[in-house]
Short mmCIF file of N, CA and C in Angstrom, two decimals:
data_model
loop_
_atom_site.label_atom_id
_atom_site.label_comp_id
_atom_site.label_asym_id
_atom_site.label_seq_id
_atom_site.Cartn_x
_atom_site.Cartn_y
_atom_site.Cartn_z
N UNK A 968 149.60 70.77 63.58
CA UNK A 968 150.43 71.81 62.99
C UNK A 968 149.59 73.06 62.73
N UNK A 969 148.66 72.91 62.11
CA UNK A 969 147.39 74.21 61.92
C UNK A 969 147.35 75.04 63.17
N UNK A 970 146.79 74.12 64.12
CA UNK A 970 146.92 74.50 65.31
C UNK A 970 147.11 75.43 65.95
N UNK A 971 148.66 74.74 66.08
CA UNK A 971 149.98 75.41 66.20
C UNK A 971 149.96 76.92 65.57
N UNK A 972 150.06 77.03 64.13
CA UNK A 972 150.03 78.34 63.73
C UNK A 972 149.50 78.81 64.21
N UNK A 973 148.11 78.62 64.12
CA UNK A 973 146.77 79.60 64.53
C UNK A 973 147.11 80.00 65.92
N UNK A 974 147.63 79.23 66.83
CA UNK A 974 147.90 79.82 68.68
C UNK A 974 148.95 80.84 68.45
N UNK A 975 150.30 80.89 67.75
CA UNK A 975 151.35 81.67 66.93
C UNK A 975 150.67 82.88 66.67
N UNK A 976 149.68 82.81 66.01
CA UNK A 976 149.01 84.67 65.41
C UNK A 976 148.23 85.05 66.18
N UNK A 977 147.43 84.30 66.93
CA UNK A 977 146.38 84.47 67.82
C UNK A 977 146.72 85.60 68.85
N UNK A 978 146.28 86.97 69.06
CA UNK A 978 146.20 86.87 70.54
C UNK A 978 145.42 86.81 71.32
N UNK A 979 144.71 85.67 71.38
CA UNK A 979 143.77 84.76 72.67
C UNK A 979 145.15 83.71 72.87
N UNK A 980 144.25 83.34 74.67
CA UNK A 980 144.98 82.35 74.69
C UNK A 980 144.53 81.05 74.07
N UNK A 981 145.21 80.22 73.59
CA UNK A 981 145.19 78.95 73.02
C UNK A 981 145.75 77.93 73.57
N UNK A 982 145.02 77.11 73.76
CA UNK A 982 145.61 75.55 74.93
C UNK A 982 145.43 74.72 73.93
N UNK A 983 146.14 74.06 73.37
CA UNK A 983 146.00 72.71 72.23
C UNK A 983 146.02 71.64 73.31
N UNK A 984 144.95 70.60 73.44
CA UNK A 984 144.96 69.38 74.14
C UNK A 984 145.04 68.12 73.08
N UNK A 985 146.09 67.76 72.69
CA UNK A 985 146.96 66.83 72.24
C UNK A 985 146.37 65.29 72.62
N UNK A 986 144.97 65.37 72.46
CA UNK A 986 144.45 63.49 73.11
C UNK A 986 143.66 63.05 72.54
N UNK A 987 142.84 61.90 72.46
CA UNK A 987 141.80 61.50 72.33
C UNK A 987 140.89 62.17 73.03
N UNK A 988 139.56 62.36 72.45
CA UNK A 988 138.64 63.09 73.04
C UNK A 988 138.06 62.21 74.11
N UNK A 989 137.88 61.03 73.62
CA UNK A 989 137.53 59.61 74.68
C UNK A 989 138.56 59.65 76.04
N UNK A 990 139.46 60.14 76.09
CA UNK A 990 140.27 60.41 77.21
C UNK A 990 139.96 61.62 78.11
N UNK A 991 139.42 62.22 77.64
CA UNK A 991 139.06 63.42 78.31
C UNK A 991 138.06 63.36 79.08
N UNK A 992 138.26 64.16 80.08
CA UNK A 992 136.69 64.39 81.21
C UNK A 992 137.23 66.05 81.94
N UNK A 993 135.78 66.59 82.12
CA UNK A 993 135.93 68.08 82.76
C UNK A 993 136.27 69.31 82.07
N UNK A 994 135.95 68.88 80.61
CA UNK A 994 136.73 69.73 79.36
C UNK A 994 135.88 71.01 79.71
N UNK A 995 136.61 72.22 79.80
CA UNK A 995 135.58 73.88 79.96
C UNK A 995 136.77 74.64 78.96
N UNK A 996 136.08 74.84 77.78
CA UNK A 996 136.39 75.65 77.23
C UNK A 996 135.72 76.50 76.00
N UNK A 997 136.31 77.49 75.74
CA UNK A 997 135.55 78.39 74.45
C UNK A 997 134.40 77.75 73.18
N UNK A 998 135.76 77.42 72.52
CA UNK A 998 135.69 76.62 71.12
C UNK A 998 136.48 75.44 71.24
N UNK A 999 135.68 74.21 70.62
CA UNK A 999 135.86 73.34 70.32
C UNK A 999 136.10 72.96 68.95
N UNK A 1000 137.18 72.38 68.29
CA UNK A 1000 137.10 72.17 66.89
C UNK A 1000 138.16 70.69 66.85
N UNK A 1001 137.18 69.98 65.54
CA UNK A 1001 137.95 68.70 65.54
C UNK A 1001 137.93 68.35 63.74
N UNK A 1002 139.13 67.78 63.25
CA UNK A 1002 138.68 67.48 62.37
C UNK A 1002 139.31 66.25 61.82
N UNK A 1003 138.37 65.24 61.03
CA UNK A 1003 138.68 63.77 61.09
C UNK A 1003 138.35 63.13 61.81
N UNK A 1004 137.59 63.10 62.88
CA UNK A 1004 137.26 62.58 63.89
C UNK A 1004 136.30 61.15 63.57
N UNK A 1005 135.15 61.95 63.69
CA UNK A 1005 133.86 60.37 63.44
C UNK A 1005 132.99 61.27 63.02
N UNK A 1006 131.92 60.37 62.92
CA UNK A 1006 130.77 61.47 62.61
C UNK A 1006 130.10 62.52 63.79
N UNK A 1007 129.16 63.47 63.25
CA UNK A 1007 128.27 64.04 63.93
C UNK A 1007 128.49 63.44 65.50
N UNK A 1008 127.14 62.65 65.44
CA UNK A 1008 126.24 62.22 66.26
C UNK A 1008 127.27 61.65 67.69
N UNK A 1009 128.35 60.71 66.41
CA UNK A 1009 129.23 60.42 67.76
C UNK A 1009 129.83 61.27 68.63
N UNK A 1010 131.01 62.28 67.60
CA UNK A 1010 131.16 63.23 68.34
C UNK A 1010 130.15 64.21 69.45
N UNK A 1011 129.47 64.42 69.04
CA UNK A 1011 128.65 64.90 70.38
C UNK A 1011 128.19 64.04 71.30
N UNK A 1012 128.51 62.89 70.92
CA UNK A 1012 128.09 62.00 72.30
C UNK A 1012 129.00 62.08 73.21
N UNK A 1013 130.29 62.35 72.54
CA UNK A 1013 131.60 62.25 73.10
C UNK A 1013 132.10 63.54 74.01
N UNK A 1014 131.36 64.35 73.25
CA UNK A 1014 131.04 66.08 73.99
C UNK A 1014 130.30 66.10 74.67
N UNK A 1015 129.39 65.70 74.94
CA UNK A 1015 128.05 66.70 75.52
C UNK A 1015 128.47 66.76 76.77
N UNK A 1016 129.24 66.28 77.85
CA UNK A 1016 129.47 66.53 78.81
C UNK A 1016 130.20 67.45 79.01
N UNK A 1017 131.52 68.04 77.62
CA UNK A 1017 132.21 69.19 78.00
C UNK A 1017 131.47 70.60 78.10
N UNK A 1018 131.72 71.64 78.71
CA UNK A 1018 131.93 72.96 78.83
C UNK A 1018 132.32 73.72 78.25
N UNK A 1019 131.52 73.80 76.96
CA UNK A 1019 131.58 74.05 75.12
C UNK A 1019 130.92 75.39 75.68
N UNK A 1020 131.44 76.76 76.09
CA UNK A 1020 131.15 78.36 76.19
C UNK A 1020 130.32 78.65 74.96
N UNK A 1021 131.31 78.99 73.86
CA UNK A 1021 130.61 79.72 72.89
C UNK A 1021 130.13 78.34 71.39
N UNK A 1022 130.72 77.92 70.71
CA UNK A 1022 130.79 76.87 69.86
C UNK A 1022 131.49 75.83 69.39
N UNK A 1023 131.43 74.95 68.42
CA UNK A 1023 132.63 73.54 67.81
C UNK A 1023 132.27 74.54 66.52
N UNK A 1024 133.85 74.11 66.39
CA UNK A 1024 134.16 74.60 64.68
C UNK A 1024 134.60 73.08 63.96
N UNK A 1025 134.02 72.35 63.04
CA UNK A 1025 133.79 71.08 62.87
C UNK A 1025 134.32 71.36 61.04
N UNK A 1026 136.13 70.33 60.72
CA UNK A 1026 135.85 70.31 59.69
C UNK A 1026 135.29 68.69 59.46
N UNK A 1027 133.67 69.47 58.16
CA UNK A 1027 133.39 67.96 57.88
C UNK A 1027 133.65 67.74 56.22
N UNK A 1028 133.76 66.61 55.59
CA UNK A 1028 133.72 66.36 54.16
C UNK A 1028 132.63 66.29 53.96
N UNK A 1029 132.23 65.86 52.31
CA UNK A 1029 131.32 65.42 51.48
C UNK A 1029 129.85 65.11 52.21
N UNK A 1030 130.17 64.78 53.20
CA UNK A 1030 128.89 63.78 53.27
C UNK A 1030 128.44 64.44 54.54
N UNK A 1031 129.05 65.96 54.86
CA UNK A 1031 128.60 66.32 55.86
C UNK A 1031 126.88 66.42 56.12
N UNK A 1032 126.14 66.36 55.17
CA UNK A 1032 124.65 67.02 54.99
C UNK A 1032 123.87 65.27 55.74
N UNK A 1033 124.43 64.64 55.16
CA UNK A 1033 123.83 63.14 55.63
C UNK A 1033 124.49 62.73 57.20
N UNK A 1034 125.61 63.55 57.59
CA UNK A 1034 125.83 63.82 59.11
C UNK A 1034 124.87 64.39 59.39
N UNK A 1035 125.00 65.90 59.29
CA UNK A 1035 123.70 66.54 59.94
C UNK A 1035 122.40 65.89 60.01
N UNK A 1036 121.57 65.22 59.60
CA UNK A 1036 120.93 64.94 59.22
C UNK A 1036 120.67 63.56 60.29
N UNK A 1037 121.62 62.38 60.43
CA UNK A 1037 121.51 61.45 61.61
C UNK A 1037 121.86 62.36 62.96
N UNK A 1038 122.48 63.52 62.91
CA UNK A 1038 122.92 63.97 64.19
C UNK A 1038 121.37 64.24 65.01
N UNK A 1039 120.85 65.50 63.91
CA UNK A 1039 119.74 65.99 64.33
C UNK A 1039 118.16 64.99 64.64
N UNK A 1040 118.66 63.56 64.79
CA UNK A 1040 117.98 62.79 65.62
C UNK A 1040 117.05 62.63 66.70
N UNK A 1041 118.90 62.96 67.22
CA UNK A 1041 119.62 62.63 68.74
C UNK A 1041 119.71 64.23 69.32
N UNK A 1042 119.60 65.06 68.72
CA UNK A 1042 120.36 66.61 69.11
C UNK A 1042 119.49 68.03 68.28
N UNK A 1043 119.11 68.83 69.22
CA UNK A 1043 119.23 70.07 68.67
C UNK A 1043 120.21 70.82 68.99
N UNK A 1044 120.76 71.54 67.98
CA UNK A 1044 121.42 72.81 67.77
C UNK A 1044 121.27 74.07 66.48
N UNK A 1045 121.84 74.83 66.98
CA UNK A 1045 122.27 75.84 66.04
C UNK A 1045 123.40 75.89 65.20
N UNK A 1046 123.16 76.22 64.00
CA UNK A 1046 124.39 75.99 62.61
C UNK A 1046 124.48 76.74 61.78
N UNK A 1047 125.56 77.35 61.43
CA UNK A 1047 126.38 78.16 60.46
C UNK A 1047 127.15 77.15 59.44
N UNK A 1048 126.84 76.96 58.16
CA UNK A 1048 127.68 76.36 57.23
C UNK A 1048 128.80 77.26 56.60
N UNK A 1049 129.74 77.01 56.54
CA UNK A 1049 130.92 77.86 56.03
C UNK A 1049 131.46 77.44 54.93
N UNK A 1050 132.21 77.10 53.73
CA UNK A 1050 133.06 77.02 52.89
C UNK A 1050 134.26 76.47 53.04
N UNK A 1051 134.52 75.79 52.84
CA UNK A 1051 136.37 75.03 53.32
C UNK A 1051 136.80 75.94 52.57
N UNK A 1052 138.29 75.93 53.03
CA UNK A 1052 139.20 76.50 51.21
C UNK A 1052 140.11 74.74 51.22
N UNK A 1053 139.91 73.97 51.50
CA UNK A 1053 139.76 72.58 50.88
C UNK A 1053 139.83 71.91 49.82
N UNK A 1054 140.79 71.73 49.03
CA UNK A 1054 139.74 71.02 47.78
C UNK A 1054 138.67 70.28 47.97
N UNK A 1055 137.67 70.11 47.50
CA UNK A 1055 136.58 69.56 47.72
C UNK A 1055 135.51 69.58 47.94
N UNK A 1056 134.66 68.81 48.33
CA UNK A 1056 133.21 69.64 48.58
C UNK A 1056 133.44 69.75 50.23
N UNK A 1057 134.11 69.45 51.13
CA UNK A 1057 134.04 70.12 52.55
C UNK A 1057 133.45 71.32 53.70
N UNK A 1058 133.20 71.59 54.34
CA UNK A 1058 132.66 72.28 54.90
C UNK A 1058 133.03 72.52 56.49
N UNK A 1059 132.98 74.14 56.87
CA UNK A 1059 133.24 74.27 57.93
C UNK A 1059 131.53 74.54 59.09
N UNK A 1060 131.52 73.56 59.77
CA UNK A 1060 130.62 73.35 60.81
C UNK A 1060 130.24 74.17 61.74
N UNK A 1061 129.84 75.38 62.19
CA UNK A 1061 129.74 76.15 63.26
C UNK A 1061 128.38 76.01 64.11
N UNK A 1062 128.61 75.14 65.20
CA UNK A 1062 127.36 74.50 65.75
C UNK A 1062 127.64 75.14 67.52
N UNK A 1063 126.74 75.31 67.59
CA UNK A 1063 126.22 76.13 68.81
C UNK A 1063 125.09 75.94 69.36
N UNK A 1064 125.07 75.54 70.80
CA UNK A 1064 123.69 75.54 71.67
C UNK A 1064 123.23 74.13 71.62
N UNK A 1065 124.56 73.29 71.68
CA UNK A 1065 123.98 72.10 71.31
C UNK A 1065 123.23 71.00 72.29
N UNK A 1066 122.62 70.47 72.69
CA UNK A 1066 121.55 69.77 73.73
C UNK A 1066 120.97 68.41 72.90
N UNK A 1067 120.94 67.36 74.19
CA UNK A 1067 120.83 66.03 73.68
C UNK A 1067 118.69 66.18 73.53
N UNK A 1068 118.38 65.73 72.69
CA UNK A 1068 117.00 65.50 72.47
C UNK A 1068 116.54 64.58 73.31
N UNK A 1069 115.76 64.47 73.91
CA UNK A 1069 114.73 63.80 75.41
C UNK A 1069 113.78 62.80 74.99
N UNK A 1070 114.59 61.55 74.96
CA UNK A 1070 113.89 60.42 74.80
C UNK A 1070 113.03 59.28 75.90
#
């Protein structure tokens, strides 16, 4: 529904893909944003093959800092922390340039 609005005011174009991310293959697009998903680490496992242009806009909860934290393991990137307007302690994720670490 958020979504939805946001494509409504937008004028970019906006493609909502309505799936499991695990269903997907060949994904090329702008921005990526998910929220509720799994953690970090998974989610980008689940990404790294898409065609992520500019960034993921990631809402995470509470415990986002102990995400970051197992992500950056497995992964470097670049990050912008943002403010939910959320109740809660939440946070908006702005991760960019992201690349699997070389084990």
């Amino acid at each position: 529904v958020f979504l939805n609005q946001v494509k409504k005011i937008s004028p970019n174009e906006i493609i909502i893909i309505n799936d499991r991310v695990e269903n997907l293959k060949d994904i090329d697009c702008d921005i990526l944003t998910s929220r509720a998903f799994s953690s970090l680490d998974k989610l980008f496992s689940v990404c790294c093959n898409f065609n992520i242009k500019n960034k993921m806009l990631l809402h995470k909860g509470s415990s986002f800092a102990d995400e970051l934290d197992q992500a950056k393991k497995h992964w470097l990137f670049d990050l912008k922390i943002h403010d939910s307007i959320t109740p809660g302690m939440g946070k908006i994720l702005e991760i960019y340039n992201l690349r699997k670490i070389d084990t």
